[in-house]
Amino acid sequence: IRVADWIRPADSVSTVAHRGASGYAPENTMPAFQLALELNADYLELDIQLTKDKVPVIIHDPTVDRTTNGTGNVRDMTLEQIERLDAGSWFNDKYPMFARDRYANLQIPTLDQLFAEFGGRVHYLIEIKDPSYNKGIESLLNQYIERYDLDNKVTVQSFSEKSLKKIHDINPEIPLYQIVWCDSPYTQFMDISFKRIKSYAVGVSPNFQGINAAFVNQAKKKGLKVMIYTINYQGNMEKAIHWGADGVYTNYPDRFQEVLDKR
Ligand code: G3P
Ligand code: CA
């Protein structure tokens, strides 16, 4: 590749608060999202799943085991059962340096509660998890987006191309990111894959450890935005910017802000 063809750092690089400011507060909870806003994040990143009674709730794993005091599959529990769980004490136990009394007994938020709380004050990057467990989640998500008039504030992402295409069919105005996992820094993503992604999505979200500058360059040459997950060290954040990333997912939005401030 000739130097003149090489993508330069983007003029503006978005801060994506991964599961909220999840380095400092329990992931995917209201305090994590509130803190992300206070730390100037551009996007709140969050993961949604459906309860047994088909309510979209904000939780990363298909089970409640890791991030609450309960056990079991989200899809087998009603909202009432989900709301009884403590989604914060695990964080206080695991990260005593960031523990806060107010994190104990936090609830898993619903998508409805999140939109009601923050409305159009921020952008949301919403990940549809495990669509096979969450049938119908795409149209439900769109209903909430429309109810809160957030068409211009929500971007949807998923590992599932099928799920993204469903969203595209339901509401073509919603920008989409295809999340990908690359196994090693030597993996070359085929041009044909970028072309395919470009047919329904505005961007691609790869894992930082599995890509390199050439990946970002090729994706951007195909007209895709690139937001890279999940970067918590400032040296790696600088690298991502240098590669031309349009956004960086981080658990520590303040660390990325410091890097941006030095530019
Ligand atoms: O949202 C992109 C990235 O977050 C995917 O990884 O496991 O943190 O949802 P995960
Ligand atoms: Ca995610």
Tab-separated table of C-alpha atoms and ligand atoms in Angstrom:
chain	number	residue	atom	x	y	z
A	1	ILE	CA	0.000	0.000	0.000
A	2	ARG	CA	1.383	3.419	-0.938
A	3	VAL	CA	1.772	5.881	1.929
A	4	ALA	CA	-0.600	8.289	0.196
A	5	ASP	CA	-3.302	5.607	0.320
A	6	TRP	CA	-2.929	5.019	4.022
A	7	ILE	CA	-5.806	6.142	6.199
A	8	ARG	CA	-4.927	8.955	8.592
A	9	PRO	CA	-6.228	9.273	12.155
A	10	ALA	CA	-9.899	10.245	12.126
A	11	ASP	CA	-10.721	13.888	12.903
A	12	SER	CA	-12.934	12.799	15.740
A	13	VAL	CA	-12.823	9.533	17.613
A	14	SER	CA	-15.793	8.478	19.714
A	15	THR	CA	-15.538	7.275	23.274
A	16	VAL	CA	-17.695	4.185	23.683
A	17	ALA	CA	-18.332	3.390	27.352
A	18	HIS	CA	-18.258	-0.411	27.333
A	19	ARG	CA	-21.154	-1.671	29.496
A	20	GLY	CA	-21.109	1.910	30.876
A	21	ALA	CA	-18.051	3.065	32.822
A	22	SER	CA	-17.734	-0.569	33.861
A	23	GLY	CA	-14.192	-0.228	35.211
A	24	TYR	CA	-15.566	1.922	38.027
A	25	ALA	CA	-19.139	0.705	38.585
A	26	PRO	CA	-21.044	-2.562	38.083
A	27	GLU	CA	-21.355	-3.194	34.343
A	28	ASN	CA	-24.645	-2.498	32.574
A	29	THR	CA	-26.204	-0.759	35.598
A	30	MET	CA	-27.587	2.768	35.933
A	31	PRO	CA	-24.618	4.088	37.979
A	32	ALA	CA	-22.220	2.751	35.298
A	33	PHE	CA	-24.190	4.602	32.608
A	34	GLN	CA	-24.516	7.780	34.697
A	35	LEU	CA	-20.774	7.804	35.352
A	36	ALA	CA	-20.047	7.253	31.642
A	37	LEU	CA	-21.997	10.418	30.883
A	38	GLU	CA	-20.118	12.334	33.560
A	39	LEU	CA	-16.851	11.135	31.987
A	40	ASN	CA	-17.926	12.545	28.599
A	41	ALA	CA	-18.585	9.275	26.781
A	42	ASP	CA	-20.177	9.702	23.353
A	43	TYR	CA	-21.886	6.295	23.371
A	44	LEU	CA	-23.262	4.131	26.137
A	45	GLU	CA	-22.550	0.559	25.048
A	46	LEU	CA	-24.924	-2.041	26.458
A	47	ASP	CA	-26.100	-5.593	25.881
A	48	ILE	CA	-29.738	-6.614	25.799
A	49	GLN	CA	-31.519	-9.933	26.384
A	50	LEU	CA	-35.166	-10.890	26.760
A	51	THR	CA	-36.740	-12.155	29.973
A	52	LYS	CA	-39.186	-15.071	29.926
A	53	ASP	CA	-42.026	-12.543	29.645
A	54	LYS	CA	-40.242	-10.838	26.728
A	55	VAL	CA	-38.986	-7.691	28.386
A	56	PRO	CA	-35.618	-6.359	27.107
A	57	VAL	CA	-33.219	-6.125	30.041
A	58	ILE	CA	-29.629	-4.932	30.102
A	59	ILE	CA	-27.238	-7.754	30.879
A	60	HIS	CA	-24.238	-9.197	29.059
A	61	ASP	CA	-24.336	-12.910	29.827
A	62	PRO	CA	-27.175	-15.324	28.969
A	63	THR	CA	-27.248	-16.230	32.672
A	64	VAL	CA	-27.455	-14.032	35.764
A	65	ASP	CA	-24.735	-16.021	37.527
A	66	ARG	CA	-21.678	-13.806	37.071
A	67	THR	CA	-23.184	-10.364	37.664
A	68	THR	CA	-25.888	-10.977	40.276
A	69	ASN	CA	-26.477	-12.939	43.461
A	70	GLY	CA	-28.787	-15.334	41.580
A	71	THR	CA	-28.407	-18.234	39.192
A	72	GLY	CA	-30.181	-19.264	36.023
A	73	ASN	CA	-30.868	-18.228	32.465
A	74	VAL	CA	-32.244	-14.754	31.810
A	75	ARG	CA	-34.636	-16.302	29.289
A	76	ASP	CA	-36.125	-18.588	31.956
A	77	MET	CA	-36.832	-15.792	34.455
A	78	THR	CA	-39.685	-13.286	34.505
A	79	LEU	CA	-38.982	-9.579	34.901
A	80	GLU	CA	-40.282	-9.816	38.464
A	81	GLN	CA	-37.711	-12.512	39.254
A	82	ILE	CA	-34.949	-10.529	37.530
A	83	GLU	CA	-35.830	-7.398	39.500
A	84	ARG	CA	-35.349	-9.219	42.798
A	85	LEU	CA	-31.648	-9.818	42.050
A	86	ASP	CA	-28.734	-7.779	43.396
A	87	ALA	CA	-26.642	-6.721	40.389
A	88	GLY	CA	-24.017	-4.704	42.270
A	89	SER	CA	-22.595	-6.536	45.282
A	90	TRP	CA	-20.470	-8.848	43.109
A	91	PHE	CA	-18.615	-5.725	41.907
A	92	ASN	CA	-17.945	-4.514	45.462
A	93	ASP	CA	-16.539	-7.938	46.343
A	94	LYS	CA	-14.404	-8.216	43.198
A	95	TYR	CA	-13.143	-4.613	43.038
A	96	PRO	CA	-12.850	-3.338	46.639
A	97	MET	CA	-10.905	-0.273	45.479
A	98	PHE	CA	-13.958	0.948	43.562
A	99	ALA	CA	-16.644	-0.462	45.893
A	100	ARG	CA	-19.504	1.835	46.958
A	101	ASP	CA	-22.272	1.089	49.456
A	102	ARG	CA	-24.813	2.354	46.916
A	103	TYR	CA	-23.833	-0.392	44.460
A	104	ALA	CA	-25.251	-3.075	46.762
A	105	ASN	CA	-28.757	-4.163	45.731
A	106	LEU	CA	-28.737	-2.449	42.343
A	107	GLN	CA	-31.282	-3.845	39.912
A	108	ILE	CA	-30.649	-5.085	36.400
A	109	PRO	CA	-32.093	-2.189	34.362
A	110	THR	CA	-34.695	-2.628	31.673
A	111	LEU	CA	-34.185	-0.924	28.303
A	112	ASP	CA	-37.310	1.083	29.113
A	113	GLN	CA	-35.752	2.428	32.328
A	114	LEU	CA	-32.532	3.368	30.532
A	115	PHE	CA	-34.323	5.300	27.792
A	116	ALA	CA	-36.640	6.952	30.342
A	117	GLU	CA	-33.627	8.078	32.390
A	118	PHE	CA	-31.252	9.358	29.695
A	119	GLY	CA	-33.550	9.983	26.709
A	120	GLY	CA	-31.855	11.922	23.922
A	121	ARG	CA	-28.979	13.198	26.103
A	122	VAL	CA	-26.550	10.590	24.761
A	123	HIS	CA	-26.025	8.073	21.972
A	124	TYR	CA	-26.599	4.402	22.640
A	125	LEU	CA	-24.682	1.522	21.066
A	126	ILE	CA	-26.944	-1.432	21.737
A	127	GLU	CA	-25.727	-4.986	21.293
A	128	ILE	CA	-28.220	-7.704	20.505
A	129	LYS	CA	-26.918	-10.789	22.258
A	130	ASP	CA	-27.612	-14.423	21.363
A	131	PRO	CA	-30.556	-13.834	18.997
A	132	SER	CA	-31.373	-17.555	19.092
A	133	TYR	CA	-32.335	-17.148	22.792
A	134	ASN	CA	-34.004	-13.805	22.194
A	135	LYS	CA	-36.537	-14.340	19.462
A	136	GLY	CA	-38.340	-11.171	18.408
A	137	ILE	CA	-35.843	-8.890	20.157
A	138	GLU	CA	-35.248	-6.845	17.000
A	139	SER	CA	-38.839	-5.630	16.644
A	140	LEU	CA	-39.164	-5.064	20.395
A	141	LEU	CA	-36.007	-2.956	20.362
A	142	ASN	CA	-37.369	-0.901	17.490
A	143	GLN	CA	-40.634	-0.346	19.391
A	144	TYR	CA	-38.715	1.160	22.308
A	145	ILE	CA	-36.597	3.303	19.980
A	146	GLU	CA	-39.758	4.697	18.405
A	147	ARG	CA	-41.596	5.100	21.715
A	148	TYR	CA	-38.791	7.334	22.986
A	149	ASP	CA	-38.185	8.979	19.592
A	150	LEU	CA	-34.538	7.916	19.603
A	151	ASP	CA	-34.062	7.055	15.919
A	152	ASN	CA	-31.134	9.476	15.723
A	153	LYS	CA	-29.597	8.376	18.976
A	154	VAL	CA	-29.419	4.600	18.695
A	155	THR	CA	-26.877	2.481	16.837
A	156	VAL	CA	-27.312	-1.295	16.906
A	157	GLN	CA	-24.524	-3.859	16.865
A	158	SER	CA	-24.326	-7.634	16.935
A	159	PHE	CA	-22.142	-10.598	16.098
A	160	SER	CA	-25.238	-11.908	14.299
A	161	GLU	CA	-25.526	-10.747	10.694
A	162	LYS	CA	-29.021	-12.228	10.618
A	163	SER	CA	-30.140	-10.118	13.538
A	164	LEU	CA	-28.659	-6.941	12.055
A	165	LYS	CA	-30.395	-7.609	8.750
A	166	LYS	CA	-33.697	-7.994	10.601
A	167	ILE	CA	-33.187	-4.581	12.169
A	168	HIS	CA	-32.301	-3.191	8.743
A	169	ASP	CA	-35.572	-4.539	7.339
A	170	ILE	CA	-37.630	-3.206	10.254
A	171	ASN	CA	-36.035	0.257	10.360
A	172	PRO	CA	-33.411	1.048	7.690
A	173	GLU	CA	-32.652	4.394	9.375
A	174	ILE	CA	-30.865	2.738	12.282
A	175	PRO	CA	-27.079	2.626	11.799
A	176	LEU	CA	-25.631	-0.851	12.271
A	177	TYR	CA	-22.214	-2.185	13.276
A	178	GLN	CA	-21.152	-5.747	12.555
A	179	ILE	CA	-19.113	-7.020	15.503
A	180	VAL	CA	-16.357	-9.429	14.494
A	181	TRP	CA	-13.812	-11.500	16.360
A	182	CYS	CA	-10.406	-11.988	14.768
A	183	ASP	CA	-8.197	-14.715	16.180
A	184	SER	CA	-4.758	-13.234	15.793
A	185	PRO	CA	-3.007	-10.081	14.663
A	186	TYR	CA	-2.171	-11.953	11.492
A	187	THR	CA	-5.757	-12.576	10.457
A	188	GLN	CA	-6.449	-10.693	7.270
A	189	PHE	CA	-10.086	-9.895	6.867
A	190	MET	CA	-10.991	-10.524	3.245
A	191	ASP	CA	-12.045	-7.516	1.184
A	192	ILE	CA	-15.112	-9.505	0.231
A	193	SER	CA	-16.195	-9.616	3.900
A	194	PHE	CA	-16.012	-5.830	4.174
A	195	LYS	CA	-17.999	-5.490	0.971
A	196	ARG	CA	-20.672	-7.791	2.335
A	197	ILE	CA	-20.848	-5.921	5.654
A	198	LYS	CA	-21.123	-2.615	3.778
A	199	SER	CA	-24.338	-3.869	2.145
A	200	TYR	CA	-26.256	-3.540	5.458
A	201	ALA	CA	-24.003	-1.849	8.054
A	202	VAL	CA	-22.230	1.491	8.444
A	203	GLY	CA	-19.341	0.000	10.335
A	204	VAL	CA	-17.452	-2.899	11.764
A	205	SER	CA	-16.362	-3.484	15.354
A	206	PRO	CA	-13.337	-5.779	15.700
A	207	ASN	CA	-11.455	-6.887	18.816
A	208	PHE	CA	-8.278	-4.826	19.285
A	209	GLN	CA	-5.998	-7.794	19.980
A	210	GLY	CA	-6.918	-9.542	16.716
A	211	ILE	CA	-6.353	-6.731	14.224
A	212	ASN	CA	-3.748	-4.340	12.944
A	213	ALA	CA	-3.463	-1.105	10.977
A	214	ALA	CA	-4.073	-2.934	7.693
A	215	PHE	CA	-7.457	-4.190	8.923
A	216	VAL	CA	-8.596	-0.670	9.741
A	217	ASN	CA	-7.203	0.645	6.492
A	218	GLN	CA	-8.961	-1.959	4.352
A	219	ALA	CA	-12.290	-1.556	6.153
A	220	LYS	CA	-12.182	2.222	5.775
A	221	LYS	CA	-11.250	1.939	2.120
A	222	LYS	CA	-14.483	-0.016	1.699
A	223	GLY	CA	-16.364	2.888	3.274
A	224	LEU	CA	-16.906	1.299	6.685
A	225	LYS	CA	-16.452	3.033	10.012
A	226	VAL	CA	-14.304	1.124	12.494
A	227	MET	CA	-14.872	1.102	16.247
A	228	ILE	CA	-12.481	-1.141	18.164
A	229	TYR	CA	-13.223	-3.081	21.374
A	230	THR	CA	-12.212	-3.226	24.257
A	231	ILE	CA	-9.187	-1.044	25.004
A	232	ASN	CA	-8.274	-0.166	28.559
A	233	TYR	CA	-4.574	0.788	28.274
A	234	GLN	CA	-3.636	4.216	27.007
A	235	GLY	CA	-0.774	2.944	24.836
A	236	ASN	CA	-3.228	0.744	22.950
A	237	MET	CA	-5.729	3.596	22.711
A	238	GLU	CA	-3.046	5.722	21.026
A	239	LYS	CA	-2.359	2.874	18.625
A	240	ALA	CA	-6.043	2.573	17.702
A	241	ILE	CA	-6.223	6.295	16.981
A	242	HIS	CA	-3.078	6.075	14.866
A	243	TRP	CA	-4.626	3.226	12.866
A	244	GLY	CA	-7.585	5.481	12.013
A	245	ALA	CA	-10.253	4.126	14.395
A	246	ASP	CA	-13.532	6.049	14.512
A	247	GLY	CA	-14.290	4.881	18.013
A	248	VAL	CA	-12.786	3.050	20.961
A	249	TYR	CA	-14.723	0.898	23.401
A	250	THR	CA	-13.336	1.187	26.908
A	251	ASN	CA	-14.305	0.406	30.499
A	252	TYR	CA	-12.467	3.625	31.512
A	253	PRO	CA	-13.785	6.564	29.459
A	254	ASP	CA	-11.612	9.021	31.426
A	255	ARG	CA	-8.426	7.263	30.301
A	256	PHE	CA	-9.454	7.657	26.683
A	257	GLN	CA	-10.422	11.292	27.286
A	258	GLU	CA	-6.880	11.954	28.537
A	259	VAL	CA	-5.446	10.431	25.369
A	260	LEU	CA	-7.766	12.544	23.216
A	261	ASP	CA	-6.925	15.694	25.190
A	262	LYS	CA	-3.225	15.221	24.394
A	263	ARG	CA	-3.825	15.124	20.620
B	1	G3P	O1	-19.806	-4.690	22.023
B	1	G3P	C1	-18.638	-5.141	21.427
B	1	G3P	C2	-18.044	-5.930	22.420
B	1	G3P	O2	-18.572	-5.456	23.597
B	1	G3P	C3	-18.354	-7.363	22.249
B	1	G3P	O3	-17.882	-7.961	23.341
B	1	G3P	O4	-18.426	-9.536	25.050
B	1	G3P	O5	-18.050	-7.191	25.664
B	1	G3P	O6	-20.116	-7.819	24.486
B	1	G3P	P1	-18.668	-8.115	24.689
B	2	CA	CA	-21.163	-5.741	24.140
